[in-house]
CSV table of C-alpha atoms and ligand atoms in Angstrom, one decimal:
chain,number,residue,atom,x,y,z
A,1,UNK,CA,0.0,0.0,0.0
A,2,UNK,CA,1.4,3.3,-1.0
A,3,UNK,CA,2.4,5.2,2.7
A,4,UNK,CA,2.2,8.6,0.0
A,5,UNK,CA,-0.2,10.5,2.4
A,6,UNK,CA,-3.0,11.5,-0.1
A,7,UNK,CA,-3.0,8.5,-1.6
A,8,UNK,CA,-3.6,7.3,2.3
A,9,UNK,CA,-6.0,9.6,2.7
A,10,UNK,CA,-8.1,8.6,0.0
A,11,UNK,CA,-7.9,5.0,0.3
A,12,UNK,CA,-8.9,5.8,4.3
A,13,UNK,CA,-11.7,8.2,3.1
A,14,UNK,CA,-13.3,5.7,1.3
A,15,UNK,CA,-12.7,2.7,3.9
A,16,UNK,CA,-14.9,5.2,6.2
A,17,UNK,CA,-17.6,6.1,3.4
A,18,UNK,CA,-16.9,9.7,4.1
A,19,UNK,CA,-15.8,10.6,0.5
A,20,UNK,CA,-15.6,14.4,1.0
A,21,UNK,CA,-12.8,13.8,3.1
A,22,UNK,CA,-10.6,12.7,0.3
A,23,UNK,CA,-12.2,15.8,-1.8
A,24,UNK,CA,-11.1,18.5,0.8
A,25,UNK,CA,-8.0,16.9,3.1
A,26,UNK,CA,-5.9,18.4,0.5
A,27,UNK,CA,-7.3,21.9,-0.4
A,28,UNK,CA,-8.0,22.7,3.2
A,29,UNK,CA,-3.9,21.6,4.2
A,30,UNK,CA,-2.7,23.9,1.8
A,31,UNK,CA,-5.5,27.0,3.5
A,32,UNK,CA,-4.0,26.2,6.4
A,33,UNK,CA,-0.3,25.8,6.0
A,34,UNK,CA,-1.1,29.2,4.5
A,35,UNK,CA,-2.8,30.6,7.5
A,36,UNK,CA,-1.0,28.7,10.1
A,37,UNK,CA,-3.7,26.6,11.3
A,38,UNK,CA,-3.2,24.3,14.3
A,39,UNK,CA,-3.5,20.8,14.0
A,40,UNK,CA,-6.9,20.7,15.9
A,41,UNK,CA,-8.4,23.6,13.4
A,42,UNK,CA,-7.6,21.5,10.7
A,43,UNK,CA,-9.0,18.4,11.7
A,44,UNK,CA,-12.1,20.2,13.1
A,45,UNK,CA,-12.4,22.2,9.2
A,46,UNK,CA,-12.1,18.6,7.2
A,47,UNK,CA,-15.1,16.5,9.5
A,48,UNK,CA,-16.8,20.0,9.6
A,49,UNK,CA,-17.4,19.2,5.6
A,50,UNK,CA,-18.0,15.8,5.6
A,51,UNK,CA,-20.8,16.5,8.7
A,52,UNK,CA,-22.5,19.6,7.5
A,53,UNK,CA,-22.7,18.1,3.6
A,54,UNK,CA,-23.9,14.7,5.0
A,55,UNK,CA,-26.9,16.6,7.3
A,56,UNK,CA,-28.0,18.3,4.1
A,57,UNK,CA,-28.1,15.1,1.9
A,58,UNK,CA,-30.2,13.6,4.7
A,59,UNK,CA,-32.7,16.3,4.9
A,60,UNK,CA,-33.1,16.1,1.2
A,61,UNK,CA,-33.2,12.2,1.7
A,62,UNK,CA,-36.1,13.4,4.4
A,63,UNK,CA,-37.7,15.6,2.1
A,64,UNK,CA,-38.3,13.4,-0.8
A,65,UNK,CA,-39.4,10.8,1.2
A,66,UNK,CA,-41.8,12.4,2.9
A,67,UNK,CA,-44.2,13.0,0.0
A,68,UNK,CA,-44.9,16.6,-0.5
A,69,UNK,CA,-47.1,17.6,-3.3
A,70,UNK,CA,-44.8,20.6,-3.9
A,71,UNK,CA,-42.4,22.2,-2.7
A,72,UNK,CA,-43.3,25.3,-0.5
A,73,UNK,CA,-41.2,27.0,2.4
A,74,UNK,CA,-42.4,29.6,5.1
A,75,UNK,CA,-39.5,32.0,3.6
A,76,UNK,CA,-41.8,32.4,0.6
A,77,UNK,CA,-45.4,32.5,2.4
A,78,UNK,CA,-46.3,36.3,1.9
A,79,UNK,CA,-47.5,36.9,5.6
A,80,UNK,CA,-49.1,40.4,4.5
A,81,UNK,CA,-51.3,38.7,2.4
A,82,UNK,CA,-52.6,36.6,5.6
A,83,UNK,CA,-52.3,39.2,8.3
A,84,UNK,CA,-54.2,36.8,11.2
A,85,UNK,CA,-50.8,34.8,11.1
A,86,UNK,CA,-47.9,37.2,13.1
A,87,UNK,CA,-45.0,35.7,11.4
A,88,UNK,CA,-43.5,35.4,14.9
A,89,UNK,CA,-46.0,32.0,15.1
A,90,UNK,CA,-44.6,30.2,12.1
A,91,UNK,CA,-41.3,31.5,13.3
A,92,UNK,CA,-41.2,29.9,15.9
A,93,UNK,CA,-42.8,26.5,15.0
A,94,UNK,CA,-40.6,26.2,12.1
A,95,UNK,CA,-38.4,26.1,15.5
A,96,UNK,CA,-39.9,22.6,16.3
A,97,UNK,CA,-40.2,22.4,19.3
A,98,UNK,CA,-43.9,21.2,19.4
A,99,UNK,CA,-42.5,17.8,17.8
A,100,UNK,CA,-39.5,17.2,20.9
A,101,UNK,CA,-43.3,16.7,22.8
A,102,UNK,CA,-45.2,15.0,20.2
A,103,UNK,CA,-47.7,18.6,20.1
A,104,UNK,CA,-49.6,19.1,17.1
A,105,UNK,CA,-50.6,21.7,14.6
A,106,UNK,CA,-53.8,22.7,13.3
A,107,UNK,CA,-54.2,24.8,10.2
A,108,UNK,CA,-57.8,25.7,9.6
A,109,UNK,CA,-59.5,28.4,6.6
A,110,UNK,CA,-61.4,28.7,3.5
A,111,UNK,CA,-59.9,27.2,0.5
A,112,UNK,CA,-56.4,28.9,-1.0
A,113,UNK,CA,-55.5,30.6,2.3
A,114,UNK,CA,-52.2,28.8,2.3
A,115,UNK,CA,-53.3,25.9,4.4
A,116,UNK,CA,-50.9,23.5,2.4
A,117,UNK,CA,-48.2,25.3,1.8
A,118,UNK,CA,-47.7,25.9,5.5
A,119,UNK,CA,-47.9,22.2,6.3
A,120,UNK,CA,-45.8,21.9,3.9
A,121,UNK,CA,-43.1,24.3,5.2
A,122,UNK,CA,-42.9,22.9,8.3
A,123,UNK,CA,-42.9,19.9,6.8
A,124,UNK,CA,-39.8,20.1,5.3
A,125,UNK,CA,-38.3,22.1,8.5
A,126,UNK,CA,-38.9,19.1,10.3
A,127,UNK,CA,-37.0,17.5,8.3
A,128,UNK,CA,-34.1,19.8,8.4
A,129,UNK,CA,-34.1,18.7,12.1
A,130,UNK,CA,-33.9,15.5,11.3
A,131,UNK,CA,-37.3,13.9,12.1
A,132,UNK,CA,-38.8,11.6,9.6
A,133,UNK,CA,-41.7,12.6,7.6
A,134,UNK,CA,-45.0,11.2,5.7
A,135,UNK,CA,-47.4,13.9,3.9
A,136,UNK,CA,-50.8,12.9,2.6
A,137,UNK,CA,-54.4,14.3,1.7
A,138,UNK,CA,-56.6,12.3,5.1
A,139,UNK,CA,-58.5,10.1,2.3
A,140,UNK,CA,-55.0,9.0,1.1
A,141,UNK,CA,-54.0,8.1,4.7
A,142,UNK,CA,-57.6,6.1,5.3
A,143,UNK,CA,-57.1,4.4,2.1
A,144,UNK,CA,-53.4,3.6,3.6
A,145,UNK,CA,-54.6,2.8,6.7
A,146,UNK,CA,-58.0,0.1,5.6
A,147,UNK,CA,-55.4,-1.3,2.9
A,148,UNK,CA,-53.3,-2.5,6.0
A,149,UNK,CA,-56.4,-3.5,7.9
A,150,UNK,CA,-57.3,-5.7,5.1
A,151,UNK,CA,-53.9,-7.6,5.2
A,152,UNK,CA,-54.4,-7.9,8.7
A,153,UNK,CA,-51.6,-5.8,9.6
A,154,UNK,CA,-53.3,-2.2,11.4
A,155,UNK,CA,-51.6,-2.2,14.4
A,156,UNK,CA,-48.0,-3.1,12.7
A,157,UNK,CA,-48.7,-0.1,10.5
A,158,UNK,CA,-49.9,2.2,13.0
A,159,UNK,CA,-46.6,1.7,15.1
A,160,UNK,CA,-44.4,1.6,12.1
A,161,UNK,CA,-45.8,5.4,11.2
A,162,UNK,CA,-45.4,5.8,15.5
A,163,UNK,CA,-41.5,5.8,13.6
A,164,UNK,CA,-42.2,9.2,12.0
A,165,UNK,CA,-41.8,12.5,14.2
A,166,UNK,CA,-44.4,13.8,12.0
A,167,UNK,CA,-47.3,12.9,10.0
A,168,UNK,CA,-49.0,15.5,7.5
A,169,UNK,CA,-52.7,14.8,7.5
A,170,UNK,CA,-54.0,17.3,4.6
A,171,UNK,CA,-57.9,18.2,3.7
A,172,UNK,CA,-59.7,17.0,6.4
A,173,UNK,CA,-63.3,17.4,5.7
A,174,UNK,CA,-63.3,18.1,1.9
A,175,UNK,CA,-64.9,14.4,1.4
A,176,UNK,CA,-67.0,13.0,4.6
A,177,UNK,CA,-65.6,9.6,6.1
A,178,UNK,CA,-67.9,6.5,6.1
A,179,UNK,CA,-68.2,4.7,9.6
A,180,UNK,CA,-64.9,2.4,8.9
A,181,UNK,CA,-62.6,5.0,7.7
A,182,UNK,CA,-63.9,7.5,10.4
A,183,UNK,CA,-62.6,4.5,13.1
A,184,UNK,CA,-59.1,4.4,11.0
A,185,UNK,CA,-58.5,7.9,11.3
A,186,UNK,CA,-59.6,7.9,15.0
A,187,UNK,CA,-56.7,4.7,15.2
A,188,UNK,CA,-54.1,6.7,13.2
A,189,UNK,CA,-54.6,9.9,15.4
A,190,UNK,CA,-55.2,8.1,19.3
A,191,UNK,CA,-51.7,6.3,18.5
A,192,UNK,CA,-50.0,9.1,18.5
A,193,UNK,CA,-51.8,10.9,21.2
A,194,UNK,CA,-48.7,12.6,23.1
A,195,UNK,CA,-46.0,10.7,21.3
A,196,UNK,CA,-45.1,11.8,17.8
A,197,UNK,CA,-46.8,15.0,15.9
A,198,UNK,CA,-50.0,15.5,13.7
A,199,UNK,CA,-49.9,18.5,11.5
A,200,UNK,CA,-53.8,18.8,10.1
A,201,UNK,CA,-55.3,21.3,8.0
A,202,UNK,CA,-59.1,21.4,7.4
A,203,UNK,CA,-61.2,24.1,5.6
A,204,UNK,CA,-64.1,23.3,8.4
A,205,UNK,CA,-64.3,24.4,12.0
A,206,UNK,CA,-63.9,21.7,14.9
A,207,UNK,CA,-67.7,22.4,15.4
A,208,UNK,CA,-68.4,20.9,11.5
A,209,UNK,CA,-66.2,17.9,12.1
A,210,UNK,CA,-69.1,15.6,13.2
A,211,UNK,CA,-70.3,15.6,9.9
A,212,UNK,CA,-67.1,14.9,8.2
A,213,UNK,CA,-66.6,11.6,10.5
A,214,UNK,CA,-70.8,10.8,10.4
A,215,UNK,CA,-70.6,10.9,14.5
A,216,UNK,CA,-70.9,13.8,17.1
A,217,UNK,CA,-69.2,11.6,19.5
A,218,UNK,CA,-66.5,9.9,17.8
A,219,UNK,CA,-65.6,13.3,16.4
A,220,UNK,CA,-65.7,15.1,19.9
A,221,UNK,CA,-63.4,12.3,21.3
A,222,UNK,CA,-61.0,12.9,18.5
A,223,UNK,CA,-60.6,16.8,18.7
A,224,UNK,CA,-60.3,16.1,21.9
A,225,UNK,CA,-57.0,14.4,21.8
A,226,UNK,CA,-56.0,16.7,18.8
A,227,UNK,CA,-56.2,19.7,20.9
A,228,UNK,CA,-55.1,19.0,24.1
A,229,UNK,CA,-51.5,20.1,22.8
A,230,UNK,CA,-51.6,22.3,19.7
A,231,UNK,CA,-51.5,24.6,18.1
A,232,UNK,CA,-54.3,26.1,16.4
A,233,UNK,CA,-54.2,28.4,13.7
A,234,UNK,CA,-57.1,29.5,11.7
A,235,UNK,CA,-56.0,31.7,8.5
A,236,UNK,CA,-58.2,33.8,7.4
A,237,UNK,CA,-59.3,36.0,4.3
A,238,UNK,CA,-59.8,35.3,0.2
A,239,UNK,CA,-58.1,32.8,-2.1
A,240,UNK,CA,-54.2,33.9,-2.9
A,241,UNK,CA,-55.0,31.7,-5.8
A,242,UNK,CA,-57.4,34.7,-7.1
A,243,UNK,CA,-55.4,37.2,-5.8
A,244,UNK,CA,-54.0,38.3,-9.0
A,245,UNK,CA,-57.1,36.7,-10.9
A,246,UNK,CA,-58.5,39.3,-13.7
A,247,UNK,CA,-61.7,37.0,-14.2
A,248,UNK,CA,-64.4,38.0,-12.8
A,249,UNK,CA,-65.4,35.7,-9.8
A,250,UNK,CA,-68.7,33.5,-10.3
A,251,UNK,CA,-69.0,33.0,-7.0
A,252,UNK,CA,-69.2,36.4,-4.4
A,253,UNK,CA,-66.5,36.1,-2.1
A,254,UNK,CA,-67.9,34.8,1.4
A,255,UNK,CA,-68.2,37.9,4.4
A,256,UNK,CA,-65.8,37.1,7.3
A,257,UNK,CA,-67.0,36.0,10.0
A,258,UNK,CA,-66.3,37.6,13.1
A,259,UNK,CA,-64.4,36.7,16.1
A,260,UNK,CA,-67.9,36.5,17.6
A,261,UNK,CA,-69.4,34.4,15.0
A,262,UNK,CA,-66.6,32.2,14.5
A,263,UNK,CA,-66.1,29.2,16.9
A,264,UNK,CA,-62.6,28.0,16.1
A,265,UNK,CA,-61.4,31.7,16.3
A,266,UNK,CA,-60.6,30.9,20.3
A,267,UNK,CA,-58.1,28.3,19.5
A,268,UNK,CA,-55.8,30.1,18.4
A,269,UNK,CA,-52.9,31.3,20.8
B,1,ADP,P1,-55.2,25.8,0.9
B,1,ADP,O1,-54.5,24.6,1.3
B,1,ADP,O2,-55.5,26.7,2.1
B,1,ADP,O3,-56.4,25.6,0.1
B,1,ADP,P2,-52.8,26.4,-0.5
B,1,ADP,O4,-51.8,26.3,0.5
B,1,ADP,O5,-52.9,25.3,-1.5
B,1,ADP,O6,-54.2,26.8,0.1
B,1,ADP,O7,-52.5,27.8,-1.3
B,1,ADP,C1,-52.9,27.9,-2.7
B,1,ADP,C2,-51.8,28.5,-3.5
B,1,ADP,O8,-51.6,29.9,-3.1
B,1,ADP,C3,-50.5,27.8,-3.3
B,1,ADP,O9,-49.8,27.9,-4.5
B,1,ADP,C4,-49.8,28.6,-2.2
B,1,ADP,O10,-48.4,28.5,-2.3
B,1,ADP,C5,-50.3,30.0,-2.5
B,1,ADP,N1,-50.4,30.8,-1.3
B,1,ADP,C6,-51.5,30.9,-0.5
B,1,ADP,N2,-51.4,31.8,0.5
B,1,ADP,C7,-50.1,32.3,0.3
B,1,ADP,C8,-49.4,33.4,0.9
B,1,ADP,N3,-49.9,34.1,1.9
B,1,ADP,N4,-48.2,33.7,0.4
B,1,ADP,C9,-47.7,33.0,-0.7
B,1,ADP,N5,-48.3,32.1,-1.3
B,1,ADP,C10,-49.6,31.7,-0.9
B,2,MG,MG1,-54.9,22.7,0.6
């Protein structure tokens, strides 16, 4: 074996999978005989590549497995557009710390009030922290969910997805559950009661939920657990799809309600 000390390197480098080594040992000895770096600078400068560029290749690992139907970030959400969401919220949950306690995040509103694309975002910021995570509409995740029950294999599948910090649940309420499905989705949400986060969105108040899972009681039980940590945010306003719209709108855009008139308004915090 060659004792020429790049050639070392290399053959090392790739022994330990870390590839970049090789690619920077060199160009970072000459920096620092340059700049007189001690030995412990140097050493700190070559892993420092190899760890950063090996984080970033796992959150885009993280990112394309979780999913997403497109790529959206809170950086680009225009907040001036939704001015019942202080910045400072999203901020901070794109902080994560509601998923270190297995919280959860609500995101209620009309149709194109950017519902998605802030599950979305802090989707993917979760994955920038590392946590693993699924995204899916909430008919996708029944149809998931009674697939497995058919094979027999419910409870393997609900504690496989237990696995993932976080689990997107998008469009609850645009299509009413059967009986069946509405007891999946009580499953897929009780198992992760307090252990590993939900992030919802629904274009219906909690109070309208009932009807989307067919039982007042069922539904109550399930908000229930839902709520007792999260956060709930409920957006507010017209359409941003429309925003720039020049055809004339068939249908009259709907009044707000107000605070007084609206019963998921208190939620939020
Ligand atoms: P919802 O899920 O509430 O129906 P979406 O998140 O799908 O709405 O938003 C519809 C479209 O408008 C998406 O392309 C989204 O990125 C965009 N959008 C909505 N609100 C905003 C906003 N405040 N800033 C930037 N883009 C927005
Ligand atoms: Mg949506």
């Amino acid at each position: 074996m060659s004792t020429d000390p790049i050639s070392r390197i290399e053959y090392l480098a790739r022994a330990l999978k870390a590839p970049r080594i090789k690619d920077v040992a060199q160009r970072l000895s000459e920096r620092a005989r340059e700049e007189s770096w001690t030995y412990e600078e140097y050493l700190d400068a070559v892993l420092s590549v190899e760890v950063s560029q090996r984080e970033a290749s796992g959150t885009q690992l993280r990112i394309r497995a979780a999913g997403f139907p497109m790529r959206k970030s809170i950086e680009d959400f225009n907040f001036e557009h939704q001015p019942s969401l202080p910045h400072s919220t999203m901020a901070h949950l794109g902080m994560g710390s509601y998923l270190a306690t297995g919280s959860n995040v609500v995101l209620l509103g009309p149709p194109g009030v950017g519902k998605t694309h802030l599950a979305i975002g802090l989707g993917i910021k979760a994955c920038g922290l590392g946590y693993r995570v699924l995204f899916a509409t909430a008919t996708a995740w029944v149809t998931r969910l009674s697939e497995a029950q058919q094979r027999g294999r419910l409870q393997a599948e609900l504690s496989r997805l237990r696995r993932y910090g976080l689990l997107v649940i998008d469009e609850v309420g645009y299509i009413p559950f059967e009986q069946e499905a509405a007891n999946l989705f009580f499953q897929l949400v009780s198992s992760r009661y307090e252990y590993s986060s939900l992030i919802l969105t629904s274009n219906l108040p909690f109070a309208r939920w009932g009807d989307v899972f067919g039982d007042q009681v069922v539904a109550a039980a399930m908000v229930d657990r839902i709520v007792h940590h999260a956060e709930v945010i409920t957006l507010k306003g017209s359409s941003y799809r429309l925003k720039d719209s020049k055809v004339p709108l068939l249908i009259p855009p709907v009044r707000e309600p107000t605070d007084a008139e609206d019963p998921t308004s208190r939620g939020q915090r």
